[in-house]
CSV table of C-alpha atoms in Angstrom, one decimal:
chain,number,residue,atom,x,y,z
A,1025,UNK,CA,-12.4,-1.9,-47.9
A,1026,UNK,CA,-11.9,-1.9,-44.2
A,1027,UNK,CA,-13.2,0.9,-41.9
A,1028,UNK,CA,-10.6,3.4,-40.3
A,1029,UNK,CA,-10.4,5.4,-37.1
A,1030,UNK,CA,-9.8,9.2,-36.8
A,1031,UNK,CA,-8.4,10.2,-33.9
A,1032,UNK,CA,-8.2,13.1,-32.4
A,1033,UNK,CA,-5.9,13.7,-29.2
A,1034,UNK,CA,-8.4,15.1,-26.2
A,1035,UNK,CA,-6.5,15.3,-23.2
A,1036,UNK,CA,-5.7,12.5,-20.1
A,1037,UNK,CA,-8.6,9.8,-20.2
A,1038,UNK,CA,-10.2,9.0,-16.9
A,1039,UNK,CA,-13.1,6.5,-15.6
A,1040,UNK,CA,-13.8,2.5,-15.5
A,1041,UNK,CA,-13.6,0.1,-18.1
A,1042,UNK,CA,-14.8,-3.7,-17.7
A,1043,UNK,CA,-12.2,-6.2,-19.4
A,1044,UNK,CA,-13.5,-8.4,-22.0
A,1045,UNK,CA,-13.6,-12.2,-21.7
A,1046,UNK,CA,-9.9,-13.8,-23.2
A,1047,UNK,CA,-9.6,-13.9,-26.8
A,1048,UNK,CA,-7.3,-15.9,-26.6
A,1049,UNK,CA,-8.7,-18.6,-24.4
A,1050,UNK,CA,-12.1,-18.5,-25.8
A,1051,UNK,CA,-11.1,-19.9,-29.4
A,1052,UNK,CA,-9.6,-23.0,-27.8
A,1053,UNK,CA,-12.6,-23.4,-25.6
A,1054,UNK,CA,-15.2,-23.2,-28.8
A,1055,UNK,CA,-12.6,-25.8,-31.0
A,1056,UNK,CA,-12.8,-28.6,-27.6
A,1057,UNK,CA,-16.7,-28.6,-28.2
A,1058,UNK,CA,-16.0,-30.8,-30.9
A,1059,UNK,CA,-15.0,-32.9,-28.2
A,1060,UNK,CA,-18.0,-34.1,-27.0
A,1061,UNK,CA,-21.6,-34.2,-28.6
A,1062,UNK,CA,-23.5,-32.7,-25.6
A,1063,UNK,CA,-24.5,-28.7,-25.4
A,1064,UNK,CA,-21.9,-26.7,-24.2
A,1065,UNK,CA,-22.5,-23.2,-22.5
A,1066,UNK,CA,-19.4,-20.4,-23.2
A,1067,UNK,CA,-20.1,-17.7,-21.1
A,1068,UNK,CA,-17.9,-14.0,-21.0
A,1069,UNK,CA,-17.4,-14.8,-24.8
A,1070,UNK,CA,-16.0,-11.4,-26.0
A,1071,UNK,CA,-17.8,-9.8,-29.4
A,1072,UNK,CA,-14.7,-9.8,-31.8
A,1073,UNK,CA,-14.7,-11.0,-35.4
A,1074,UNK,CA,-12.5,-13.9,-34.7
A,1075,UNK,CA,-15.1,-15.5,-32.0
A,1076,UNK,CA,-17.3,-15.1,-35.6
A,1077,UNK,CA,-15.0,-16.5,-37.5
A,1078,UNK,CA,-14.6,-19.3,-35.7
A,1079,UNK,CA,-18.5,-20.2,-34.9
A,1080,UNK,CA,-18.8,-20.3,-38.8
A,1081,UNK,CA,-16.0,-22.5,-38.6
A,1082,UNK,CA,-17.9,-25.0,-36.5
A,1083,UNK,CA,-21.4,-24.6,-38.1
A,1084,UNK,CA,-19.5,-25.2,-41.5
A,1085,UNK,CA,-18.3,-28.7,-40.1
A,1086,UNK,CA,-21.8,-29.7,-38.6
A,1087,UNK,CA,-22.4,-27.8,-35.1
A,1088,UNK,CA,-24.5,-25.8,-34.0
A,1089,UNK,CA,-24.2,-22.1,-32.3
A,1090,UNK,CA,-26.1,-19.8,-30.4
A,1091,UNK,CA,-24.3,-16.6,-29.4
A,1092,UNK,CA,-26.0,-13.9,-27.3
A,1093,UNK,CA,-23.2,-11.2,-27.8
A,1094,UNK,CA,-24.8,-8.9,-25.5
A,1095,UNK,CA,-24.8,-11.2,-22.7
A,1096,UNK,CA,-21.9,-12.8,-23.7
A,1097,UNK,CA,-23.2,-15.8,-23.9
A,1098,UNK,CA,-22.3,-18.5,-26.4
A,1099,UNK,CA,-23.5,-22.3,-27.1
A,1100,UNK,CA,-22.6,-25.1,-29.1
A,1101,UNK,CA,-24.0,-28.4,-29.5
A,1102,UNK,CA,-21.2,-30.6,-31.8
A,1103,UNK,CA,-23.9,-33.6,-31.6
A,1104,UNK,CA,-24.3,-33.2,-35.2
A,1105,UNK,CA,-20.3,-33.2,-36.2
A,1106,UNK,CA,-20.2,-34.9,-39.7
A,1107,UNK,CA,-17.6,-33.6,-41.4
A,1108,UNK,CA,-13.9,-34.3,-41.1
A,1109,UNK,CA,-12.2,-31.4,-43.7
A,1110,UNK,CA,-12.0,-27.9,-42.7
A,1111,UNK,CA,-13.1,-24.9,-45.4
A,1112,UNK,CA,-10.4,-22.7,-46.3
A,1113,UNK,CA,-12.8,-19.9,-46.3
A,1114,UNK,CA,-12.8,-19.8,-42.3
A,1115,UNK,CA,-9.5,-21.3,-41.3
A,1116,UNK,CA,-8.1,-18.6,-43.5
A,1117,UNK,CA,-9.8,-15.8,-41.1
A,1118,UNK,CA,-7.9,-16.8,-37.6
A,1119,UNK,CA,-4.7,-18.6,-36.6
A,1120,UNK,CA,-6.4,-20.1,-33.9
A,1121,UNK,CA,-8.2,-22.2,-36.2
A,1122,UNK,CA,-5.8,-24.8,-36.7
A,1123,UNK,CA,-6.5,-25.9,-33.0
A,1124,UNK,CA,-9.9,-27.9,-34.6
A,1125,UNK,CA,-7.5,-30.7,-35.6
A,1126,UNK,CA,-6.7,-32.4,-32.3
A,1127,UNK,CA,-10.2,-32.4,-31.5
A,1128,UNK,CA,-11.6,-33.4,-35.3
A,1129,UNK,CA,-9.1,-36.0,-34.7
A,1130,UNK,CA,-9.8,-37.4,-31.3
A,1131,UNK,CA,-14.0,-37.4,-32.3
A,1132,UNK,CA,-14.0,-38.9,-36.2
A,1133,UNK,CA,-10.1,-40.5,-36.3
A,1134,UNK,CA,-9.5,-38.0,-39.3
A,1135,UNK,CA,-9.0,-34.6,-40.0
A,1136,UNK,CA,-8.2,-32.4,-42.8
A,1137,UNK,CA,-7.2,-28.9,-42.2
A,1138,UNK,CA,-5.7,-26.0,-44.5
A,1139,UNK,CA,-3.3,-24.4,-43.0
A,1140,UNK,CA,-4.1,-20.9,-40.7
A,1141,UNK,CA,-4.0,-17.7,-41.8
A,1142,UNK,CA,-4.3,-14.9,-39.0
A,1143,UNK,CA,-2.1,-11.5,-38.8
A,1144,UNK,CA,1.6,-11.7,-40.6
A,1145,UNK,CA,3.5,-11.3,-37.6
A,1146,UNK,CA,6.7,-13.9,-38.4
A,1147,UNK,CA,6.6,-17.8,-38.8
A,1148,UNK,CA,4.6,-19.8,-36.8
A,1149,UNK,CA,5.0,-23.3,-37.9
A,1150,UNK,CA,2.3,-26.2,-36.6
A,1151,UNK,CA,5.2,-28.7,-36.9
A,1152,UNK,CA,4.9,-28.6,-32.7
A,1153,UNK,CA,1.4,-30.1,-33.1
A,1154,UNK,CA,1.7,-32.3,-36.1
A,1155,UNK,CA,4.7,-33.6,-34.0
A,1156,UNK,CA,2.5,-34.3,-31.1
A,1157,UNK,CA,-0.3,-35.9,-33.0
A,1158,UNK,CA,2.0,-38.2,-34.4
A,1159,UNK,CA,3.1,-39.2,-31.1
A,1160,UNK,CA,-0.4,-40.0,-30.2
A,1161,UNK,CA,-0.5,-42.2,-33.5
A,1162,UNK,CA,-1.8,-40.5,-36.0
A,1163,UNK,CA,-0.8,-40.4,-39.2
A,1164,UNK,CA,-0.1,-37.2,-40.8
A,1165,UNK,CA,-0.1,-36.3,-44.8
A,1166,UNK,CA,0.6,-32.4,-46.1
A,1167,UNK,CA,0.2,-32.3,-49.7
A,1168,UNK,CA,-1.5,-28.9,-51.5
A,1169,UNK,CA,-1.8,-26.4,-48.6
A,1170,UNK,CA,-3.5,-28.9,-46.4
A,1171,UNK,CA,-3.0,-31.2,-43.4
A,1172,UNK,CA,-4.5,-34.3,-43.2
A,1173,UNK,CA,-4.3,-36.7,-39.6
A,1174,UNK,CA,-5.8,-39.7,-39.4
A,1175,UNK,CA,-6.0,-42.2,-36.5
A,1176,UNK,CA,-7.9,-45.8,-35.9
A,1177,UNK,CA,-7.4,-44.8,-32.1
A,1178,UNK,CA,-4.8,-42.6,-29.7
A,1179,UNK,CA,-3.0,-43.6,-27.8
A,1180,UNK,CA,-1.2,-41.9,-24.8
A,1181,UNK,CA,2.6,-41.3,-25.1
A,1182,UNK,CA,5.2,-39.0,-23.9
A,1183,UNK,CA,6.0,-36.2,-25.3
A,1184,UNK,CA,8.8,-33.4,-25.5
A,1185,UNK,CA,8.1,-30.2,-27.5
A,1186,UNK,CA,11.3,-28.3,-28.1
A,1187,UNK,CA,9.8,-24.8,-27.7
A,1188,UNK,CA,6.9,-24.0,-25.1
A,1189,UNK,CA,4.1,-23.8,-28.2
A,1190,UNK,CA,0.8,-22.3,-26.4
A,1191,UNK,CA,-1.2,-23.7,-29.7
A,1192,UNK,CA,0.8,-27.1,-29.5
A,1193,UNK,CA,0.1,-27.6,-25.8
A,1194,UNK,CA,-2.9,-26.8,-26.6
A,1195,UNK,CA,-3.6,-29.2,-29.8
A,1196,UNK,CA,-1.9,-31.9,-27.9
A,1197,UNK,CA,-3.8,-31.5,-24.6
A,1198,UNK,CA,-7.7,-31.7,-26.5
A,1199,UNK,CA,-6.5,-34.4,-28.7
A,1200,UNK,CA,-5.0,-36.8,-25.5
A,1201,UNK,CA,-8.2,-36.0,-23.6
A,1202,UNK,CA,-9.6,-38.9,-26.1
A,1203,UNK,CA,-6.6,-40.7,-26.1
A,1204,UNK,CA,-6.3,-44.4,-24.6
A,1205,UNK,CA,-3.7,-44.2,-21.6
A,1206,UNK,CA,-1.7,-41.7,-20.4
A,1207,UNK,CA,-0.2,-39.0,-21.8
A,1208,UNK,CA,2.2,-36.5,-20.7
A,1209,UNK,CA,3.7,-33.7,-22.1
A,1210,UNK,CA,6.6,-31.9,-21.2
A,1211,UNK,CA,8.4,-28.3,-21.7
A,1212,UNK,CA,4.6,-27.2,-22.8
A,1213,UNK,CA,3.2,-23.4,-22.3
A,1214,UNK,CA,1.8,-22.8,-18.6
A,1215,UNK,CA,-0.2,-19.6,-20.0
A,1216,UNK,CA,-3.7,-18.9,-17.9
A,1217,UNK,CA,-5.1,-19.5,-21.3
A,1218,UNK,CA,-3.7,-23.4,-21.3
A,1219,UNK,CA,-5.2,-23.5,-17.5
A,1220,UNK,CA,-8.2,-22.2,-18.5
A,1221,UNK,CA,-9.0,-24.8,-21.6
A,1222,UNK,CA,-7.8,-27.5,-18.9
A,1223,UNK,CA,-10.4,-26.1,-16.7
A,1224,UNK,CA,-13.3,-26.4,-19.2
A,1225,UNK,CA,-12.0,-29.6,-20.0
A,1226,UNK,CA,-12.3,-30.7,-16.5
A,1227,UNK,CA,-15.4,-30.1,-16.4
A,1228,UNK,CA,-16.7,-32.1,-19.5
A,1229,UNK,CA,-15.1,-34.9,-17.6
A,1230,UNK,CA,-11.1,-34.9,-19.0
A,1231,UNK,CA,-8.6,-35.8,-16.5
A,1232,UNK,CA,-5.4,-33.0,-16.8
A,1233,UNK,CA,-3.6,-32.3,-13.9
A,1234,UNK,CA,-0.4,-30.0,-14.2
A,1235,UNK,CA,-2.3,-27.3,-16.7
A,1236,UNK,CA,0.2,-24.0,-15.8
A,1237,UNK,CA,3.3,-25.8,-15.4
A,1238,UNK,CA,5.9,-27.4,-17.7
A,1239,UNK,CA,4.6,-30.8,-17.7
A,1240,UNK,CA,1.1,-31.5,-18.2
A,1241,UNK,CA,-0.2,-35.6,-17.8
A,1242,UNK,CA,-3.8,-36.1,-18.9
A,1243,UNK,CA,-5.2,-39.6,-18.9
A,1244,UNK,CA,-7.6,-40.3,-21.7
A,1245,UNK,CA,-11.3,-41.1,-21.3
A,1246,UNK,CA,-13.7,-42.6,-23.9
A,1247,UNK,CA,-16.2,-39.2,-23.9
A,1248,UNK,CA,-16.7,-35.7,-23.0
A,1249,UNK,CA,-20.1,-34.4,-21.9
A,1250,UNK,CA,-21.6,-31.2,-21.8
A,1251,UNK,CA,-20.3,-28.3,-19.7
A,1252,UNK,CA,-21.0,-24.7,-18.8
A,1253,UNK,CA,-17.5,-22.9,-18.4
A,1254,UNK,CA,-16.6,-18.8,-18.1
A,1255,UNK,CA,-13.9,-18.0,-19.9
A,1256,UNK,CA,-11.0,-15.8,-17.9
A,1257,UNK,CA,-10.3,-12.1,-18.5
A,1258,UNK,CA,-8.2,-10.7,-21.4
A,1259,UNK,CA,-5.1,-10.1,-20.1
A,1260,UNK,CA,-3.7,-8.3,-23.3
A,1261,UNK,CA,-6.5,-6.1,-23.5
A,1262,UNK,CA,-6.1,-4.9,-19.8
A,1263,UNK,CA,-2.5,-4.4,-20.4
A,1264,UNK,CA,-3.7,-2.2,-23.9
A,1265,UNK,CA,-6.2,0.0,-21.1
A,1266,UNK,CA,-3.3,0.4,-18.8
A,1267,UNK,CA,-0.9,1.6,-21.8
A,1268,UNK,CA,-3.3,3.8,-22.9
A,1269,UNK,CA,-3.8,5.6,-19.0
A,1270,UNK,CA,0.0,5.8,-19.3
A,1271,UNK,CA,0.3,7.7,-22.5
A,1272,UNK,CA,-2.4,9.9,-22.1
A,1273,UNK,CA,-1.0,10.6,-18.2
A,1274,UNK,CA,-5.0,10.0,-17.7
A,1275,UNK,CA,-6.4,7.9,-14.5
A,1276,UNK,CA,-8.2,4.5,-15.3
A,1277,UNK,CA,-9.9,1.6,-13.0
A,1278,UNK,CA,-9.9,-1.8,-15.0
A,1279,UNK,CA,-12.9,-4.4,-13.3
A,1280,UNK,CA,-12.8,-8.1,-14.6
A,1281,UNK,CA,-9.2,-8.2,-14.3
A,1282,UNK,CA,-6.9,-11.1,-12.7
A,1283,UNK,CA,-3.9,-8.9,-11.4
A,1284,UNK,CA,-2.0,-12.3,-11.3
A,1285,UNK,CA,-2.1,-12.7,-15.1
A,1286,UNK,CA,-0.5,-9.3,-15.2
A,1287,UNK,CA,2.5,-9.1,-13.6
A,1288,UNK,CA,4.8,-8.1,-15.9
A,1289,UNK,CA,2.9,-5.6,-17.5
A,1290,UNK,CA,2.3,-4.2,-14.0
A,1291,UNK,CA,6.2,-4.1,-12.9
A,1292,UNK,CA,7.0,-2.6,-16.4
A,1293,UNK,CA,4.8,0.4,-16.0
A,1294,UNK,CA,5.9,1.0,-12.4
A,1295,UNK,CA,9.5,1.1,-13.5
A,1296,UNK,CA,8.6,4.2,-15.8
A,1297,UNK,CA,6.5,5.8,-13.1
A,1298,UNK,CA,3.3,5.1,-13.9
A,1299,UNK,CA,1.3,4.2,-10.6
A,1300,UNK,CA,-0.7,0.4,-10.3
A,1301,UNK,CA,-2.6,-0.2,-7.4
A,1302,UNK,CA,-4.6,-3.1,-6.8
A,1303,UNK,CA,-8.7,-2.2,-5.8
A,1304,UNK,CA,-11.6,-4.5,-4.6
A,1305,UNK,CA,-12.6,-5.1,-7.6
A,1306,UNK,CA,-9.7,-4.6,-10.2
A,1307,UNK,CA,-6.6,-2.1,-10.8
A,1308,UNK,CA,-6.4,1.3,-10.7
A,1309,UNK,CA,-3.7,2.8,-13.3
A,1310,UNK,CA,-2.9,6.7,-12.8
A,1311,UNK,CA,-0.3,9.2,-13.8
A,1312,UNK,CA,1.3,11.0,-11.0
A,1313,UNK,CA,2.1,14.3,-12.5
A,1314,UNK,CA,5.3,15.1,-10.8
A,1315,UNK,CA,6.9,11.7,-11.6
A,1316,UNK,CA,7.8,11.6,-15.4
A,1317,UNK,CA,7.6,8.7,-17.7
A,1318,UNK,CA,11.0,7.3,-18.0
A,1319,UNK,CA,12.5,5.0,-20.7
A,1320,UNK,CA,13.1,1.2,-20.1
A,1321,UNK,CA,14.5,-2.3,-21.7
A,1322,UNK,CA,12.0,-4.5,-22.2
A,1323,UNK,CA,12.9,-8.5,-23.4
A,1324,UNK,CA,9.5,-10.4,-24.5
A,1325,UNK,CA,9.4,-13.5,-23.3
A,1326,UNK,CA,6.9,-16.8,-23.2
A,1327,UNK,CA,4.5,-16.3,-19.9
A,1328,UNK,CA,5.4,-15.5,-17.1
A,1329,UNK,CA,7.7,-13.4,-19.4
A,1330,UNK,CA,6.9,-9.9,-20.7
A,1331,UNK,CA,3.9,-10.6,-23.3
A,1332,UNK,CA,4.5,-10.6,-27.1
A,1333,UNK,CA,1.5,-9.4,-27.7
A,1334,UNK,CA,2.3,-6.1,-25.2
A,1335,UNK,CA,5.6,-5.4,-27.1
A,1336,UNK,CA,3.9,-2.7,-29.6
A,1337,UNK,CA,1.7,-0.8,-27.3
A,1338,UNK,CA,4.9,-0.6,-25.0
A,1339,UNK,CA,7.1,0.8,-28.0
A,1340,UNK,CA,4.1,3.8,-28.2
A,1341,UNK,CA,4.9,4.6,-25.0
A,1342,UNK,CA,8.6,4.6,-25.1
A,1343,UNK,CA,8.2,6.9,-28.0
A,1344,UNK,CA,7.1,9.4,-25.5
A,1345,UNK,CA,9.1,9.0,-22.7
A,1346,UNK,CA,12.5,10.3,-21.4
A,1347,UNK,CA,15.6,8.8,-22.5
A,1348,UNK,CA,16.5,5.6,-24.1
A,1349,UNK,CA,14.7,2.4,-24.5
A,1350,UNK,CA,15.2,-1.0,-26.2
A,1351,UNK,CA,12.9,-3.4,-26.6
A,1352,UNK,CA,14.3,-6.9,-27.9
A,1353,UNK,CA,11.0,-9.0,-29.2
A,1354,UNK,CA,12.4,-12.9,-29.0
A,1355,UNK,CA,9.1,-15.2,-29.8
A,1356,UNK,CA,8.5,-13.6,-33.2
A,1357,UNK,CA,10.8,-12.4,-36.0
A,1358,UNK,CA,8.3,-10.1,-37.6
A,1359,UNK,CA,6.8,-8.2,-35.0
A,1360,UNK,CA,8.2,-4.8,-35.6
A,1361,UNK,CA,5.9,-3.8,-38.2
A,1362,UNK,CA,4.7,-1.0,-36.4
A,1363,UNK,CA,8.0,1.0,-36.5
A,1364,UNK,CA,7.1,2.3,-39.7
A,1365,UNK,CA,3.9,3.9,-38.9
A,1366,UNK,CA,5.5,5.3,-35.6
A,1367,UNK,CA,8.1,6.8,-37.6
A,1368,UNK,CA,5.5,8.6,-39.5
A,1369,UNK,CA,4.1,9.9,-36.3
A,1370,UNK,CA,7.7,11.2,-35.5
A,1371,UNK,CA,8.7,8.7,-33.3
A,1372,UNK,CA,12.8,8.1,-33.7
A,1373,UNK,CA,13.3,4.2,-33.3
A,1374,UNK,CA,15.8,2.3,-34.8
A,1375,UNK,CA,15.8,-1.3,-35.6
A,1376,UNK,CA,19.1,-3.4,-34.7
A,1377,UNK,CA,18.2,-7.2,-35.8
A,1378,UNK,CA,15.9,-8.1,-33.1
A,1379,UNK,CA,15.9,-5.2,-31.0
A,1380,UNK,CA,14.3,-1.9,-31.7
A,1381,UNK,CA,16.1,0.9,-29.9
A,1382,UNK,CA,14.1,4.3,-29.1
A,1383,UNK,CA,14.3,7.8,-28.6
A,1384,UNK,CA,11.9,9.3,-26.4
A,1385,UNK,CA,10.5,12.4,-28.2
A,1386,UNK,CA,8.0,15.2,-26.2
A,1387,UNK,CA,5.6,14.3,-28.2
A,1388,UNK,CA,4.1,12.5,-31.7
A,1389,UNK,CA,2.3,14.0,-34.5
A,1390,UNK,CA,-0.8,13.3,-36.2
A,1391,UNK,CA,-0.4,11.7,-39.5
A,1392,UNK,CA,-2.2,9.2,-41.5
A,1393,UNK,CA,-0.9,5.4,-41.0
A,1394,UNK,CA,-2.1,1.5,-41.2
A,1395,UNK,CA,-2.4,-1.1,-38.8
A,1396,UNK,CA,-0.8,-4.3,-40.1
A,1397,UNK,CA,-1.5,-6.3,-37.5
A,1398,UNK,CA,-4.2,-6.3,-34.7
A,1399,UNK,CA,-1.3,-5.2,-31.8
A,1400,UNK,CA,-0.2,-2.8,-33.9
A,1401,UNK,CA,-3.5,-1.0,-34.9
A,1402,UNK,CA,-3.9,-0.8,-31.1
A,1403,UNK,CA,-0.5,0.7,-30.6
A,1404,UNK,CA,-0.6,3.2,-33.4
A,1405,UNK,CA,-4.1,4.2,-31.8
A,1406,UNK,CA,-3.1,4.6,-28.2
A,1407,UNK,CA,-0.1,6.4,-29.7
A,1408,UNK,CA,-2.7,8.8,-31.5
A,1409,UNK,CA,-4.1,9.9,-28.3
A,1410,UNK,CA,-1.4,11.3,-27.2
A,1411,UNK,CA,0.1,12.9,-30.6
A,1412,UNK,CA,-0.5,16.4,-31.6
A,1413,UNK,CA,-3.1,16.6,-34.8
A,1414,UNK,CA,-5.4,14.2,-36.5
A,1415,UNK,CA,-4.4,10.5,-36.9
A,1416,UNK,CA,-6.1,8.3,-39.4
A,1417,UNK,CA,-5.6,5.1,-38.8
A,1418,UNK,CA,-6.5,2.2,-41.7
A,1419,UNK,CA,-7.1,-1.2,-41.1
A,1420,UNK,CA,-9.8,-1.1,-38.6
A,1421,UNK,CA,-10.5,-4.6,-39.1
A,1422,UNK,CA,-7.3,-5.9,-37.3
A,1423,UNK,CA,-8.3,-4.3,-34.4
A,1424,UNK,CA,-11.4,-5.3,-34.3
A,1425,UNK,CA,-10.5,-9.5,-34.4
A,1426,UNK,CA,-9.0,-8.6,-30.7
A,1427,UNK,CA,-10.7,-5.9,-29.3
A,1428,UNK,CA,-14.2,-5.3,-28.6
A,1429,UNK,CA,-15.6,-2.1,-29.2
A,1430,UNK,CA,-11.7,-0.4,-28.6
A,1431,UNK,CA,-12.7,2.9,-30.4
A,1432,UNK,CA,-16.6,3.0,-28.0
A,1433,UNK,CA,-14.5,2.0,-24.6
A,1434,UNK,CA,-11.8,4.8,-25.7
A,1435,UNK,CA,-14.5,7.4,-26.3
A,1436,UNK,CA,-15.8,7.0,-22.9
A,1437,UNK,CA,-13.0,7.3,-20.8
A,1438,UNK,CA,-12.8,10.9,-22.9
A,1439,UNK,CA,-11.0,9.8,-26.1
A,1440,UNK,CA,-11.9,11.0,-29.1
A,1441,UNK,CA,-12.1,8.1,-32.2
A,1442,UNK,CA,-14.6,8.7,-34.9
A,1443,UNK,CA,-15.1,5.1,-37.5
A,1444,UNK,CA,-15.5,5.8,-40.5
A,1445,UNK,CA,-16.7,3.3,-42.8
């Protein structure tokens, strides 16, 4: 049984919060170890249970780990890499635990990987990175839930993916690092988290240059060494602070923040009234309290789009605010999940194919719900904060693969979340 959260509304939250280390870029970071067989140094490694997952991942194909998750730190020496087919067991945990199979690849010339699990939040096929493996000359086999790549040697090529896949890019970037010649790869992602892995690459002694825009050429080298890299800010969970100072009209400074990576987020919340300034060292996000929170459209969109993964915590604040809003969510066909549980909390959203319209109300009740998904736990709690009455929120667990600590951080800023196990 997973924990839950009770949550008690408790007024406007104020203070400072220090953003985690990426989720998001840190799992790709820890899968290119396997590139190289020298210690690797991962530092601003945030303490979530998919960073856990996927270090048991690793030890269970060979490596070795090391992670300080006070300090953040985390190292991995892949020296002792000796085994080519992935447990179900861990790739089963994460999504991002597919990305092992360029690297696998590129190190042993075979792989065998089941395919991810992760949350349910609408098809996302790998066919964009078996595609790209291929391309590179492997050959690829999917027979009884797994996928199996093998390869005497890569070799660069050119490739086209037809949709901007972050994982793909991603897959396809660690696996051509390896590769002999040069690869490039067009119409990829140009998320910070794709210029971040370049980075670390980089470092190890990969050659990518065009990381962060739509064509990416890397030219392959025979080895990787050793590196220590820092892994960027999480932009999603400094957007999920700045919901959560607008719904509870509170005042919040975020530190360990790259305002760059969050400019949508940051135009989107001025254009309901909700103030964003930029400080020495972060953003500032306050409620002016003659300036009410107004309804607005919102279109998701790959970066430098309007985030996916900010879509839910938005619709909990629409929920609250005057007048109409849509929100049209085009990356993934299943990410309304949390309507539901919104609904329950008295929310009036309706759902029109891929758009969810809503109703601003005065305000949301307390009522017991369940996070399906880890966005949509942290929606439906942010949206607690500001409801009137107890919410008990079920599937704590969700949350926790994203967030570090969400329910602690909350609490000090003045929330009031009680685990209960």
């Amino acid at each position: 049984m997973s924990d839950k959260f009770i949550i008690t509304p408790n007024g406007p939250l104020k203070g400072d919060v220090h953003i985690s280390g990426a989720k998001n870029a840190v799992l790709p970071v820890l899968a290119a170890t396997l590139l190289t067989g020298q210690q690797c140094l991962v530092q601003n490694v945030p303490n979530l249970s998919d960073v856990e997952a996927m270090c048991g991942l690793l030890e269970s194909l060979g490596a070795g780990t090391r992670w300080d998750a006070v300090a953040g730190n985390l190292t991995v020496c892949a020296e002792g890499l000796d085994k080519h087919e992935a447990a179900y067991e861990w790739v089963g945990k994460l999504r991002a635990s597919f990305l092992i199979i360029g690297p696998m690849l590129a190190r042993l010339g075979r792989a065998k990987v089941p395919l991810p699990g992760g949350c349910a939040i609408g098809s996302r096929p790998v066919d964009l990175h078996l595609k790209g493996l291929a391309a590179l000359g492997a050959e690829i086999e999917h027979a009884h839930g797994f996928i199996s790549a093998s390869a005497s040697k890569l070799t660069g090529a050119r490739i086209y993916l037809d949709f901007p896949s972050v994982g793909a890019t991603e897959s396809i970037m660690m696996a051509a690092s390896l590769a002999q010649g040069q690869t490039i790869l067009e119409n990829c992602a140009v998320e910070p988290e794709i210029v971040d892995l370049a980075n670390f690459l980089n470092a190890a002694g990969a050659d990518i240059r065009g990381a962060g825009t739509d064509t990416v050429k890397i030219n392959g080298t025979q080895t990787l060494r050793g590196v220590t890299h820092s892994v960027i800010p999480d932009r999603i969970e400094a957007g999920t602070f700045m919901v959560a100072a607008a719904l509870t009209r509170g005042d919040i400074r975020l530190t360990n923040v790259m305002a760059d990576h969050l400019k949508p987020v940051t135009a989107k919340l001025k254009e309901v009234n909700v103030s964003v300034a930029e400080t020495e060292d972060g953003l500032r996000v306050f409620h002016d309290p003659c300036a009410e929170v107004i309804a607005a459209d919102i279109k998701t969109m790959p970066y430098p789009g309007f985030p996916t993964d900010m879509q839910a915590l938005f619709m909990s604040l629409m929920a609250t605010a005057a007048g109409t809003s849509i929100i049209t969510e085009t990356v993934f066909e299943n990410r309304f999940m949390q309507v539901g549980e919104l609904k329950r909390m008295g929310a009036e959203i309706k759902i029109e194919s891929r758009s969810a319209v809503i109703e601003g109300v005065a305000q949301l009740a307390g009522a017991q719900v369940n996070a399906s998904d880890l966005r949509a736990g942290a929606a439906l709690m942010l949206a607690a904060l500001n409801a009137h009455g107890k919410t008990e929120l079920h599937g704590a667990a969700h949350v926790d693969r994203g967030y570090c600590a969400l329910d602690t951080r909350l609490n000090a800023l003045g929330a009031c979340v009680q685990r209960i196990s």
